[in-house]
Short mmCIF file of C-alpha atoms in Angstrom, two decimals:
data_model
loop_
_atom_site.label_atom_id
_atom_site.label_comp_id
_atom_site.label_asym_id
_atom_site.label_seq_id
_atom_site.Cartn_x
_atom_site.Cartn_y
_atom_site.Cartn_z
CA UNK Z 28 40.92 -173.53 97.24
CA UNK Z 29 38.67 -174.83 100.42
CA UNK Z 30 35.74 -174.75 97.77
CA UNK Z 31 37.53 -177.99 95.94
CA UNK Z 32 36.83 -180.15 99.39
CA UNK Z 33 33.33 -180.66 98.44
CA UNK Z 34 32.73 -183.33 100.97
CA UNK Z 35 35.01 -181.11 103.85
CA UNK Z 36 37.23 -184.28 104.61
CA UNK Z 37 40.73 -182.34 104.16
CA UNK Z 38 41.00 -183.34 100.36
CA UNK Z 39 40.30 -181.49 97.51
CA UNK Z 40 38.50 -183.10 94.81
CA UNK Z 41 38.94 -183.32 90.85
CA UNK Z 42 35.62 -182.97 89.03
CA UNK Z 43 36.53 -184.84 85.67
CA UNK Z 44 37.03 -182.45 83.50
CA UNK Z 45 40.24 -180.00 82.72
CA UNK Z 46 40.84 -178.71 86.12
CA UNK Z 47 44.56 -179.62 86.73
CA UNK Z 48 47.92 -180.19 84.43
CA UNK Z 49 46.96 -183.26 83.23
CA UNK Z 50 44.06 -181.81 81.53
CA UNK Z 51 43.13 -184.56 79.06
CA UNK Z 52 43.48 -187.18 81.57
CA UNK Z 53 41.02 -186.36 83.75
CA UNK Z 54 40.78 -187.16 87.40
CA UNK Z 55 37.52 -187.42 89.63
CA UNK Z 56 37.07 -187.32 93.13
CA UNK Z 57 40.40 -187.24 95.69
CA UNK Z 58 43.61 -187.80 93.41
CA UNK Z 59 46.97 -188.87 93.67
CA UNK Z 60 48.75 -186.02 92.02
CA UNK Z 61 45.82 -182.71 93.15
CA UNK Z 62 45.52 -184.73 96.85
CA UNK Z 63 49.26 -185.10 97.68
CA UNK Z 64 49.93 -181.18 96.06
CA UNK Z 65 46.88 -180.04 98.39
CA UNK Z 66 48.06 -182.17 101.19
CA UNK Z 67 51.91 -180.74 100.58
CA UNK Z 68 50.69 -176.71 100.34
CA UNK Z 69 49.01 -177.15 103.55
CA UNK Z 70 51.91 -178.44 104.87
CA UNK Z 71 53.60 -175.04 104.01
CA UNK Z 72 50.84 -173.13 104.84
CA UNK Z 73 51.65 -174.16 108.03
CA UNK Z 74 55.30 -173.32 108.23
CA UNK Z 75 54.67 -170.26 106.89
CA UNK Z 76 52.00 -169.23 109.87
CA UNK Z 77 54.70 -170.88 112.33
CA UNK Z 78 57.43 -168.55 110.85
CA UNK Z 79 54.97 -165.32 110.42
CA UNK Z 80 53.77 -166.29 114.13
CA UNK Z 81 49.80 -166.49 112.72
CA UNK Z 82 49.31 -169.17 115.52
CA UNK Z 83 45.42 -169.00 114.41
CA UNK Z 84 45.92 -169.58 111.02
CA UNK Z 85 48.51 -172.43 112.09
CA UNK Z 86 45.79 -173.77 113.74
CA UNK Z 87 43.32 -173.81 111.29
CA UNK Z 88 45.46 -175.13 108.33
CA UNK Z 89 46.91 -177.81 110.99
CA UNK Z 90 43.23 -179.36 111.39
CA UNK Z 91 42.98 -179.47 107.90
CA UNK Z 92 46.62 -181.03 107.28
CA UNK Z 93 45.68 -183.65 109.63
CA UNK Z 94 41.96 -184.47 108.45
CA UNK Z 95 43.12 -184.49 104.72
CA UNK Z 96 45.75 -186.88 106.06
CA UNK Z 97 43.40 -189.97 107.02
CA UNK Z 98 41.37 -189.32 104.46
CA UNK Z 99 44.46 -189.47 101.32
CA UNK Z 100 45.52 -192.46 102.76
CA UNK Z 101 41.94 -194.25 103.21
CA UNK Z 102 41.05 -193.25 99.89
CA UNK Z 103 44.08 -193.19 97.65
CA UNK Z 104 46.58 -195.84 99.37
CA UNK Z 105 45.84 -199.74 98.08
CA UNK Z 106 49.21 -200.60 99.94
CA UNK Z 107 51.20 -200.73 97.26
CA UNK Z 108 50.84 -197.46 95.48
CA UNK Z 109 48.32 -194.06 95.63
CA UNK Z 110 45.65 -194.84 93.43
CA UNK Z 111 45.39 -192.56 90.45
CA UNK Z 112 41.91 -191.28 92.03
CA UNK Z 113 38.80 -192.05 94.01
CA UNK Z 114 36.51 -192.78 91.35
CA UNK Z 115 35.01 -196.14 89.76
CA UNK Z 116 36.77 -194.99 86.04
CA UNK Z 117 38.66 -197.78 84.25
CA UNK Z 118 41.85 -196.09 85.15
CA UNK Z 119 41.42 -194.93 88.66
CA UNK Z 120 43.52 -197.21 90.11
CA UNK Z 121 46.64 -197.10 87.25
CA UNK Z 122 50.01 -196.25 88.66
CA UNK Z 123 50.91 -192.60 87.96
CA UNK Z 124 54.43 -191.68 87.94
CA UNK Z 125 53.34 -187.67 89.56
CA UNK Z 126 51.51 -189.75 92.74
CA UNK Z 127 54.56 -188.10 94.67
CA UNK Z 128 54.55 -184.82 93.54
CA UNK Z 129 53.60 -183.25 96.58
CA UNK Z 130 56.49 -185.54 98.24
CA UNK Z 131 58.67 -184.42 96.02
CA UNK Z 132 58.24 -180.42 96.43
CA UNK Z 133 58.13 -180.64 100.42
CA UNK Z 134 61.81 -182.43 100.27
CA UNK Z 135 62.80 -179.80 97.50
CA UNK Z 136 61.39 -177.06 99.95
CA UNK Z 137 63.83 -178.94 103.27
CA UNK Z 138 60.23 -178.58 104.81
CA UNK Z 139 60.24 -182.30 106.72
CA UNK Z 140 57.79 -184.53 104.90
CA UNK Z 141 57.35 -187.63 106.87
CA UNK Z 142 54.26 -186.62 109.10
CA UNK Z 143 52.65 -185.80 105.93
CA UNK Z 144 53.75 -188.85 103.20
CA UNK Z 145 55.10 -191.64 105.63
CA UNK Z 146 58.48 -193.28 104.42
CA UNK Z 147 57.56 -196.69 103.81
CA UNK Z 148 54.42 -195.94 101.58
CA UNK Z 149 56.78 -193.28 99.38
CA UNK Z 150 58.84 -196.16 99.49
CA UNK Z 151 56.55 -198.69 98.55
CA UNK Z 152 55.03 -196.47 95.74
CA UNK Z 153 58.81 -195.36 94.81
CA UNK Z 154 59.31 -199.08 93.80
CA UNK Z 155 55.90 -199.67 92.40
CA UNK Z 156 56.39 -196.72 89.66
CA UNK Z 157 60.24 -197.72 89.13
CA UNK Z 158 59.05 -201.21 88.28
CA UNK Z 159 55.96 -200.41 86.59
CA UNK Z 160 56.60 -196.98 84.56
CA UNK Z 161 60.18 -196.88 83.96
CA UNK Z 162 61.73 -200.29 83.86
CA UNK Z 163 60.06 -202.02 80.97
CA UNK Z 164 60.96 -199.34 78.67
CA UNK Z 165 64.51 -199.59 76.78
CA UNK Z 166 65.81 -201.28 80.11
CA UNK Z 167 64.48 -198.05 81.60
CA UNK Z 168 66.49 -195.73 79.94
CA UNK Z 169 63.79 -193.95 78.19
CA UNK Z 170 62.37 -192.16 81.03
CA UNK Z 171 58.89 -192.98 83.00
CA UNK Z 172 56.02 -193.31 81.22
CA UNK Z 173 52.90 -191.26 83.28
CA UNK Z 174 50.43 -194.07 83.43
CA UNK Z 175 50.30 -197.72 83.51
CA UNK Z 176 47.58 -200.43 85.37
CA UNK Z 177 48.66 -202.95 87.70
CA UNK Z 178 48.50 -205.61 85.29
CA UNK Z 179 51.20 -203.95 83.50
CA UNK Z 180 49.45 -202.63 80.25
CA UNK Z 181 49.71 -198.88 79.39
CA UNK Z 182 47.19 -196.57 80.71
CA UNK Z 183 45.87 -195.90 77.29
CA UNK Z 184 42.70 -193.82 78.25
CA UNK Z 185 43.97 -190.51 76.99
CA UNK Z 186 46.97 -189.04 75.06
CA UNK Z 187 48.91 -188.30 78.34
CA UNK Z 188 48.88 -191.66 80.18
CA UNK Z 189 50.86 -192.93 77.86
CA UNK Z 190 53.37 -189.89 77.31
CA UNK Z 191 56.93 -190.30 78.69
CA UNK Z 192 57.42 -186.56 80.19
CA UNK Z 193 60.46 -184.99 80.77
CA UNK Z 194 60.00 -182.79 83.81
CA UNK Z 195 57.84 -185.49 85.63
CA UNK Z 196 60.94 -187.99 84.79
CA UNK Z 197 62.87 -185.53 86.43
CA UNK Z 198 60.63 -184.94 89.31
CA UNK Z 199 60.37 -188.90 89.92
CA UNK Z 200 64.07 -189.40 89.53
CA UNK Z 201 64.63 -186.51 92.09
CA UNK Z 202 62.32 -187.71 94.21
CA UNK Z 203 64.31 -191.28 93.71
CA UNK Z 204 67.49 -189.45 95.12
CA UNK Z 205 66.01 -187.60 97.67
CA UNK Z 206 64.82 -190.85 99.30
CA UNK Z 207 67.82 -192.45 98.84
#
């Protein structure tokens, strides 16, 4: 997975085309949703060399961890939300309601997440996507929708912005409980 940081700043990076979940709705460059997964596995590969005692590989995936840190947040964070990605696209900055996946899956694991996601940006982006992707739809009973822009239009630039998802309404409202 190392091959993915192509610029060997602790991210891994989306090349546009079908290479993650959301495979019509294409990411480029650092993302949101790959770059807080990434971010969240190394996280774990960490624990697991702790636990295994692999104090070299520990090492090794803890450099990463932290460089991949400083660069997610420089990139991604516009200090309200994790931008959708890096790139210049008409939709790399729309509010994603999977920014926090990674989030999510290191509280589900009890693995502590704070050095990795810190509180008051989940926070932040917790409130941005409640507001944004859930609220405005049947009093935000229908779920969260996966993409919308900051001026509050639907991400319409494929088929699966502007999708209301079950297990990433699940995920988010997890996520929502998790954090209190």
């Amino acid at each position: 997975s190392l091959r993915w940081d192509v610029d060997n700043d602790g991210v891994i990076e989306n090349g546009g085309f079908a290479d993650q979940t959301y495979d019509a709705w294409t990411m480029i460059g650092a993302s949101a949703y790959c770059g807080g997964m990434w971010l969240a596995a190394l996280r774990m590969f960490c624990e697991m060399a702790k636990i295994l005692g692999h104090k070299e590989d520990q090492k090794k995936f803890q450099a990463i961890l932290e460089k991949g840190k400083v660069s997610f947040e420089k990139k991604l964070w516009n200090g309200h939300y994790y931008n959708y990605d890096s790139s210049k696209s008409s939709h790399h900055n729309s509010i994603m309601s999977d920014q926090l996946a990674g989030h999510w899956f290191l509280k589900a694991s009890l693995i502590p997440d704070d050095e990795v996601f810190p509180k008051e940006k989940v926070e932040k982006a917790l409130d941005m996507i409640y507001r944004f992707n859930v609220l405005p739809f049947d009093g935000g009973r229908m779920g969260a929708i996966n993409g919308m822009k900051p001026n509050g239009a639907k991400d319409l630039t494929s088929p699966q912005s502007e999708e209301f998802w079950t297990g990433v309404t699940y995920g988010l409202a997890a996520d929502m409980i998790q954090e209190g």
